[in-house]
mmCIF file of C-alpha atoms and ligand atoms in Angstrom:
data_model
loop_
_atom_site.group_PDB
_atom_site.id
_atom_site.type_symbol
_atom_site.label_atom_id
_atom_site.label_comp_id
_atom_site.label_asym_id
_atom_site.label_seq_id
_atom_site.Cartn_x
_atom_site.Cartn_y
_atom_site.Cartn_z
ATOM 1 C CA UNK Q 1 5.933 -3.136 -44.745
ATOM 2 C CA UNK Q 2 3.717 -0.308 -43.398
ATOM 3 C CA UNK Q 3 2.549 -0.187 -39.842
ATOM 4 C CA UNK Q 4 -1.000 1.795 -39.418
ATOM 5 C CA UNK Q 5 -2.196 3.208 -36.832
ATOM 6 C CA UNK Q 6 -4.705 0.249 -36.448
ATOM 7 C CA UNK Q 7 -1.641 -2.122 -36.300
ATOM 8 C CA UNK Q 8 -0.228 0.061 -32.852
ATOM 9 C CA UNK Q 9 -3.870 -0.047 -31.132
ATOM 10 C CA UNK Q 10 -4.364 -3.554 -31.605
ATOM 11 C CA UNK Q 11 -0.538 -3.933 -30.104
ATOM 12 C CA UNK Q 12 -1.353 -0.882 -27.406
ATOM 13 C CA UNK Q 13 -4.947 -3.091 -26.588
ATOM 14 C CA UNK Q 14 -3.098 -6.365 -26.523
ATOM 15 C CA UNK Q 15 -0.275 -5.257 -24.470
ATOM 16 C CA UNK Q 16 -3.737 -3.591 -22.163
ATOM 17 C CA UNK Q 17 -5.022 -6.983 -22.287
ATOM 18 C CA UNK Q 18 -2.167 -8.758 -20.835
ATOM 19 C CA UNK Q 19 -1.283 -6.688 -18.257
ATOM 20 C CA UNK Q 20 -4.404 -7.235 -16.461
ATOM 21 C CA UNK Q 21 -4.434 -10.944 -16.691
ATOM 22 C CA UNK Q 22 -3.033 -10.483 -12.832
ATOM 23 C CA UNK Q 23 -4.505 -8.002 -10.271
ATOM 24 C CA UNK Q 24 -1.818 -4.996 -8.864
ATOM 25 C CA UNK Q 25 -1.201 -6.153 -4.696
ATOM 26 C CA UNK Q 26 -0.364 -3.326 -2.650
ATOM 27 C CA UNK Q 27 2.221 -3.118 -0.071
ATOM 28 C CA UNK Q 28 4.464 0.424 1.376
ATOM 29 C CA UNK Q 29 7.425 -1.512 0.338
ATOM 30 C CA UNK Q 30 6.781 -1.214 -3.471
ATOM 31 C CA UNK Q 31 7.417 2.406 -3.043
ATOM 32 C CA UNK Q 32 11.028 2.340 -4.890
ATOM 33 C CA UNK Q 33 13.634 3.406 -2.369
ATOM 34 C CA UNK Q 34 14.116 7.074 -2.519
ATOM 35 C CA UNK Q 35 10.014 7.306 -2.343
ATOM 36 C CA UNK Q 36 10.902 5.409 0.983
ATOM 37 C CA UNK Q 37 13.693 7.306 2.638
ATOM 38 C CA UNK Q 38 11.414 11.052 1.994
ATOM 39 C CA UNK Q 39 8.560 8.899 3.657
ATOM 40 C CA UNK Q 40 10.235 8.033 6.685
ATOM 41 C CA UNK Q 41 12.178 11.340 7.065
ATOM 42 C CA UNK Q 42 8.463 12.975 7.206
ATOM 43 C CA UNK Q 43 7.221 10.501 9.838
ATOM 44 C CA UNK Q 44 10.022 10.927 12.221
ATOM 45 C CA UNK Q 45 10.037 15.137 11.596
ATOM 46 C CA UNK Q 46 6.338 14.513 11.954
ATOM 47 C CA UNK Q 47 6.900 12.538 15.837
ATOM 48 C CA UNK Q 48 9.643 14.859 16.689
ATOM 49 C CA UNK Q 49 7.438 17.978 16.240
ATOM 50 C CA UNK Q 50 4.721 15.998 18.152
ATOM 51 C CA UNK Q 51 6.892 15.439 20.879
ATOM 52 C CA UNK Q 52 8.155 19.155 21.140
ATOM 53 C CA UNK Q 53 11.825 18.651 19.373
ATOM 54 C CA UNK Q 54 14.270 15.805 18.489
ATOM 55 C CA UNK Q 55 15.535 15.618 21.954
ATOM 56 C CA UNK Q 56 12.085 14.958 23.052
ATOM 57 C CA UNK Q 57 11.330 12.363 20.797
ATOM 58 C CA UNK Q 58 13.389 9.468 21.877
ATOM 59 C CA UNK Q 59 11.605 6.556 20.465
ATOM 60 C CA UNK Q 60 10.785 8.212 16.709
ATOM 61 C CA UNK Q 61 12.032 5.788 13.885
ATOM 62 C CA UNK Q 62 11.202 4.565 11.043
ATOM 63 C CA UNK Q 63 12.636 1.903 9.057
ATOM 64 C CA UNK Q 64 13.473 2.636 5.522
ATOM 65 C CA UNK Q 65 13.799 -1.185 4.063
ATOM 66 C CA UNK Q 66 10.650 -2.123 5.694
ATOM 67 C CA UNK Q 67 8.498 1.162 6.755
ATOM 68 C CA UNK Q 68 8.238 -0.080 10.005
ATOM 69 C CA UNK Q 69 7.817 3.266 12.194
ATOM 70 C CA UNK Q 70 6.578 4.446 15.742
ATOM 71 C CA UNK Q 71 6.504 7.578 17.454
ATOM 72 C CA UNK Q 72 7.284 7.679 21.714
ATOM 73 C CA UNK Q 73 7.931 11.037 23.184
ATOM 74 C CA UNK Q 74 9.957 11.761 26.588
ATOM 75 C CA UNK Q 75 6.775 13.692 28.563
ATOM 76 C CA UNK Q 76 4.002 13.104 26.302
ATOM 77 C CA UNK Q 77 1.821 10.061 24.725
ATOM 78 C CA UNK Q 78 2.416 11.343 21.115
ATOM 79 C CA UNK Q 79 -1.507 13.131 20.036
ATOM 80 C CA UNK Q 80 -1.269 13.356 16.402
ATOM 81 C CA UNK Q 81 -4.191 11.285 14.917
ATOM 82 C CA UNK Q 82 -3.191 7.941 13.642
ATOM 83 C CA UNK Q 83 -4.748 7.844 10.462
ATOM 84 C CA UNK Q 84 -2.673 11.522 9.330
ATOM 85 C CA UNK Q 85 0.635 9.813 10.463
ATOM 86 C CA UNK Q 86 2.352 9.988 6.897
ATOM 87 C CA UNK Q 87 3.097 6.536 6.390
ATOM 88 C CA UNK Q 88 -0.618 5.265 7.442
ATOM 89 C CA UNK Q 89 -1.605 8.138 5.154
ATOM 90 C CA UNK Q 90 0.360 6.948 2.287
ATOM 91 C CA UNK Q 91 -0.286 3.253 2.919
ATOM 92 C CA UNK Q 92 -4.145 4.308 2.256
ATOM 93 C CA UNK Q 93 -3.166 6.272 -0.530
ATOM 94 C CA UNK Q 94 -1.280 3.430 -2.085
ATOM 95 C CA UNK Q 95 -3.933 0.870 -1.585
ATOM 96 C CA UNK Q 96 -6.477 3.155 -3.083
ATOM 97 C CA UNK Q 97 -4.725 3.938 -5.795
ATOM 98 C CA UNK Q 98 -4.390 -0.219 -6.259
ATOM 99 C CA UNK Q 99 -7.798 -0.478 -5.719
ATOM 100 C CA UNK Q 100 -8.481 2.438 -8.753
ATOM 101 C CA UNK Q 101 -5.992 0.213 -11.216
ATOM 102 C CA UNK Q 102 -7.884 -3.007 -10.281
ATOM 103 C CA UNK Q 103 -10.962 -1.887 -11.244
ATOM 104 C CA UNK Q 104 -9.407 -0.183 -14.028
ATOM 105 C CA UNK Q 105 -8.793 -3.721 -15.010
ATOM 106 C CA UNK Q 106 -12.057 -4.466 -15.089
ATOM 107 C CA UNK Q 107 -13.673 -5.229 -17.908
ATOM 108 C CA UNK Q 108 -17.861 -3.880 -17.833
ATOM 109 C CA UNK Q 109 -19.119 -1.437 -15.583
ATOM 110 C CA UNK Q 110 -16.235 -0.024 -13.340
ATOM 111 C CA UNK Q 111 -18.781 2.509 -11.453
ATOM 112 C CA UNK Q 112 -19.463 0.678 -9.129
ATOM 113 C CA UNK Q 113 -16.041 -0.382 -8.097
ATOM 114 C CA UNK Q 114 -14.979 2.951 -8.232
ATOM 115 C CA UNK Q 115 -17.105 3.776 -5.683
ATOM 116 C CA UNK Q 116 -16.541 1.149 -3.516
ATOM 117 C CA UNK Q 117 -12.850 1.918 -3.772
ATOM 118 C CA UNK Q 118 -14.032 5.673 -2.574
ATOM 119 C CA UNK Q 119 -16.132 4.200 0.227
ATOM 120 C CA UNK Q 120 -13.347 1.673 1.619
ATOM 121 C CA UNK Q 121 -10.558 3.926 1.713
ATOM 122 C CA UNK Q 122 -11.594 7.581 3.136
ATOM 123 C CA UNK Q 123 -7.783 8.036 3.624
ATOM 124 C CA UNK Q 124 -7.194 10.795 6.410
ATOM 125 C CA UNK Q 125 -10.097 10.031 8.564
ATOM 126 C CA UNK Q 126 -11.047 7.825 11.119
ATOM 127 C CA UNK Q 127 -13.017 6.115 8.303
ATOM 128 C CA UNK Q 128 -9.741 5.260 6.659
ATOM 129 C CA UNK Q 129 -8.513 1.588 6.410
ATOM 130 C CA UNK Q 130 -5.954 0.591 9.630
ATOM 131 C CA UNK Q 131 -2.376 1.048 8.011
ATOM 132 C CA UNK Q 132 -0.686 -2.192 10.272
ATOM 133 C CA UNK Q 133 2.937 -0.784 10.115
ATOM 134 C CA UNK Q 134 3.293 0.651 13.044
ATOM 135 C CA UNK Q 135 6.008 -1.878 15.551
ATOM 136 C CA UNK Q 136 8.037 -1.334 18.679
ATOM 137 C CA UNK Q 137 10.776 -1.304 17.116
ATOM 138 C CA UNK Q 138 12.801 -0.684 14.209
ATOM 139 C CA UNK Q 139 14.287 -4.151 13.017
ATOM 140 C CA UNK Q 140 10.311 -5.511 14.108
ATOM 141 C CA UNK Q 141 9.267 -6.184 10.537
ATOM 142 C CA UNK Q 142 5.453 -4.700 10.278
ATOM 143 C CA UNK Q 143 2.540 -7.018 9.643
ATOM 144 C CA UNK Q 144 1.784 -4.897 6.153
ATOM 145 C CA UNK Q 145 -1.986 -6.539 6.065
ATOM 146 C CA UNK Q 146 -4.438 -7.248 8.775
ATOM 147 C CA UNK Q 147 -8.315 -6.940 8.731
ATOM 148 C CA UNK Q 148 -10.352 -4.551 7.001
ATOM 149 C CA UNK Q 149 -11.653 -2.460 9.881
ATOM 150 C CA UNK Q 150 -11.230 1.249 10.145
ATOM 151 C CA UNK Q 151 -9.660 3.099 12.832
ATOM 152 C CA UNK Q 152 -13.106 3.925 13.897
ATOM 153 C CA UNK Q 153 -13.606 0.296 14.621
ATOM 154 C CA UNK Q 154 -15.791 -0.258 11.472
ATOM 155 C CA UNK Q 155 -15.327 -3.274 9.279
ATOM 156 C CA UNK Q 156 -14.779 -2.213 6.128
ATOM 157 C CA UNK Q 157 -15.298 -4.126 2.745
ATOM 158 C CA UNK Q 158 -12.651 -5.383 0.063
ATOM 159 C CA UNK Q 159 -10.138 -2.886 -0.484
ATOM 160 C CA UNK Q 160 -9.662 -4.693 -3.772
ATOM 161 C CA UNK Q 161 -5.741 -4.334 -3.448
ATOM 162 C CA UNK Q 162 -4.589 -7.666 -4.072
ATOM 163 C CA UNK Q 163 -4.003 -8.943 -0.410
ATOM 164 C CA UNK Q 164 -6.316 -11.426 0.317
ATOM 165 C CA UNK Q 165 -7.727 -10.773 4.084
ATOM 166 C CA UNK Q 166 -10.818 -13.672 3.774
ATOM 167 C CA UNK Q 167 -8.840 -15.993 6.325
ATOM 168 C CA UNK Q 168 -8.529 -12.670 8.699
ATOM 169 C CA UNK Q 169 -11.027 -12.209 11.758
ATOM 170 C CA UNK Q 170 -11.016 -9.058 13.235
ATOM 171 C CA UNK Q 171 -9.998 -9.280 17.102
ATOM 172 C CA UNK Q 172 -11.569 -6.466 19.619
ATOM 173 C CA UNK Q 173 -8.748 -4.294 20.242
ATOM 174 C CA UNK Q 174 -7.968 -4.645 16.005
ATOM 175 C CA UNK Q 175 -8.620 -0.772 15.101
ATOM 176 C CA UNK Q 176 -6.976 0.675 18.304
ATOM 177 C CA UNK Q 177 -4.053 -0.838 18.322
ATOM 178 C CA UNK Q 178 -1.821 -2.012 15.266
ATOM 179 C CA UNK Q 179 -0.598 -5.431 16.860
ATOM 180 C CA UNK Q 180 2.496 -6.784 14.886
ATOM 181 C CA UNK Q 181 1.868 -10.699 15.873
ATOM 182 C CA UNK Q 182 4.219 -11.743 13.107
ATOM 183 C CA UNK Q 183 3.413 -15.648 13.084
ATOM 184 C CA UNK Q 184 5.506 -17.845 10.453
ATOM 185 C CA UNK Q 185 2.266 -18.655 9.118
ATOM 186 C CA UNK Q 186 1.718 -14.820 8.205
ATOM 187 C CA UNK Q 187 5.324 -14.998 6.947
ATOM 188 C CA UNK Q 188 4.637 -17.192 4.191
ATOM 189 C CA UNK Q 189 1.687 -15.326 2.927
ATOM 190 C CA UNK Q 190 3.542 -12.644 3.063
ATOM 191 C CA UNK Q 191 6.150 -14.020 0.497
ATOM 192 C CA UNK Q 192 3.572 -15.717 -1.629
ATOM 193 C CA UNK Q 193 2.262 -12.559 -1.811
ATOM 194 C CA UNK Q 194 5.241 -11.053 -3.159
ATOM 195 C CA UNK Q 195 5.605 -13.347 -5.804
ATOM 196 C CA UNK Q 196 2.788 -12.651 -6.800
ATOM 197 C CA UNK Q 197 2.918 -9.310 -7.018
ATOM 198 C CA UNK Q 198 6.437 -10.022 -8.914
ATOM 199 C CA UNK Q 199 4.165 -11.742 -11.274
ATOM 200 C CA UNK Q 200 2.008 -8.882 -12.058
ATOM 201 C CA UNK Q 201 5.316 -6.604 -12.125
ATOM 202 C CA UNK Q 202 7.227 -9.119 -14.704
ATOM 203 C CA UNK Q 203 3.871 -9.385 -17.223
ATOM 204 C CA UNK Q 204 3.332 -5.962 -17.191
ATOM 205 C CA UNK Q 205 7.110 -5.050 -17.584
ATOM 206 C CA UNK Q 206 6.721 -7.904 -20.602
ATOM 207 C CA UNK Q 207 3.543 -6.025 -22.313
ATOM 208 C CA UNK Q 208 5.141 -2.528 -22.348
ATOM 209 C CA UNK Q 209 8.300 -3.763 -23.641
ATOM 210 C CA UNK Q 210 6.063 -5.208 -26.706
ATOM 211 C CA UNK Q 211 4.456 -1.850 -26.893
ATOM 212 C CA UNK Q 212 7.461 -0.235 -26.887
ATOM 213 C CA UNK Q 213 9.076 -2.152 -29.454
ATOM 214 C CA UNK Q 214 6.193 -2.181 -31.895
ATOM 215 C CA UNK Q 215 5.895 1.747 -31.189
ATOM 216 C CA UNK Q 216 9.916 1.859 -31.933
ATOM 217 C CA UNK Q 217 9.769 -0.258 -34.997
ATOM 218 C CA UNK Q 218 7.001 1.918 -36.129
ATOM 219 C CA UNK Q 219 8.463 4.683 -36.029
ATOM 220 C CA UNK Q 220 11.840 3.685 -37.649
ATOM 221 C CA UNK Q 221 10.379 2.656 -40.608
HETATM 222 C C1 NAG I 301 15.149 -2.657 9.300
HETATM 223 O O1 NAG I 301 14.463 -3.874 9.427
HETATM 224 C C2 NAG I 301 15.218 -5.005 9.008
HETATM 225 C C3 NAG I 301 14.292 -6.213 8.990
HETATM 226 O O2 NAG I 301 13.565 -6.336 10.175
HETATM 227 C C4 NAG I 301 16.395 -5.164 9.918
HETATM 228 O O3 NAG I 301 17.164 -6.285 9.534
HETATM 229 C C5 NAG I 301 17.245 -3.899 9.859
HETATM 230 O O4 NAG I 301 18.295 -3.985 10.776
HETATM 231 C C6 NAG I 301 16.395 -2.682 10.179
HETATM 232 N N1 NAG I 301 17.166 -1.463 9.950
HETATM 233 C C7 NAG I 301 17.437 -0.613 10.910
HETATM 234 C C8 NAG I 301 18.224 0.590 10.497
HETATM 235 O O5 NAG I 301 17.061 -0.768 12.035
#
């Protein structure tokens, strides 16, 4: 038996096909662990040069299992702009990049999406999508996803990254400050979420391994 190259783009399309059945959810913590520890190593170098030195910085942590993270300084109110902190940064980066995959996903006319992915995450800027990591403390477990609004106080639309934020109302003091409120009630949509998100992981992992064996036997014969 002869495998064509017809025969591995029908199993490359299929494999395609299946892995989109479920939409990619975005949260910091699916950054695999060494992604995490350079992450939080930047955002407490990144508080401690705020503040004027380590010894200045009393109150810079950040949370490597969770990404929880906050920045106090000794004489100062830290004056680095929230939205270039690096884990809000990469937060915004991550859920953009979700957003890209999900419309990716798509099947039709993805301009459109990729635009509103463009408008909905102008990561870096005051435009940019609150990040709602930030706690008090370290073992504080972050909220992960809150309201679209930006840090500018704008309401933003779907960042089409999974995490469902229609049940959400914005409060007043949403964009200025990145309340951690962490209600049971939020707890359990957090770990629905998750398994979800498993989901997507375990049917994806499930479609390459196809691809991989068709593209192995392939190639051994
Ligand atoms: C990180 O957060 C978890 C969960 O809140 C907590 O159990 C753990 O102690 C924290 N780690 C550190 C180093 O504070």
């Amino acid at each position: 038996m002869k495998f064509t190259v017809s025969t591995l783009l029908f199993a490359a399309a299929a494999a395609a096909a299946v892995s989109t059945v479920s939409a990619e959810t975005w949260k910091i913590t699916n950054e695999d662990s060494g992604s995490r520890q350079n992450l939080c190593a930047l955002q407490v170098s990144t508080c401690q040069n705020n503040c004027g030195g380590p010894d200045q910085a009393p109150m810079a942590f950040c949370n490597t299992t969770t990404m929880a993270w906050g920045c106090g300084c000794l004489k100062k109110t830290p004056d680095f702009e929230t939205w270039n902190w690096p884990i809000p940064a990469a937060d915004c980066k991550g859920s953009n990049d979700v957003c890209v995959n999900n419309c990716n996903g798509q099947s039709g006319d993805r301009s459109k999406c990729f635009i509103s992915c463009q408008d909905t995450h102008k990561c870096n800027t005051e435009d940019a999508p609150v990040s709602y990591t930030e706690t008090d403390d370290t073992s504080t477990e972050p909220r992960y996803v809150g309201p679209a609004v930006s840090y500018k106080g704008d309401k933003l639309g779907d960042l089409n990254d999974g995490n469902d934020r229609s049940n959400l109302v914005a409060s007043e003091d949403e964009s200025s400050s990145n309340s951690d409120d962490s209600s049971s009630k939020e707890g359990e949509t957090d770990k629905e979420k998750d398994s979800k998100n498993s989901d997507a992981t375990s049917v994806f992992k499930t479609a390459s391994l196809a691809l991989a064996a068709v593209v192995f036997a392939a190639v051994s014969i």
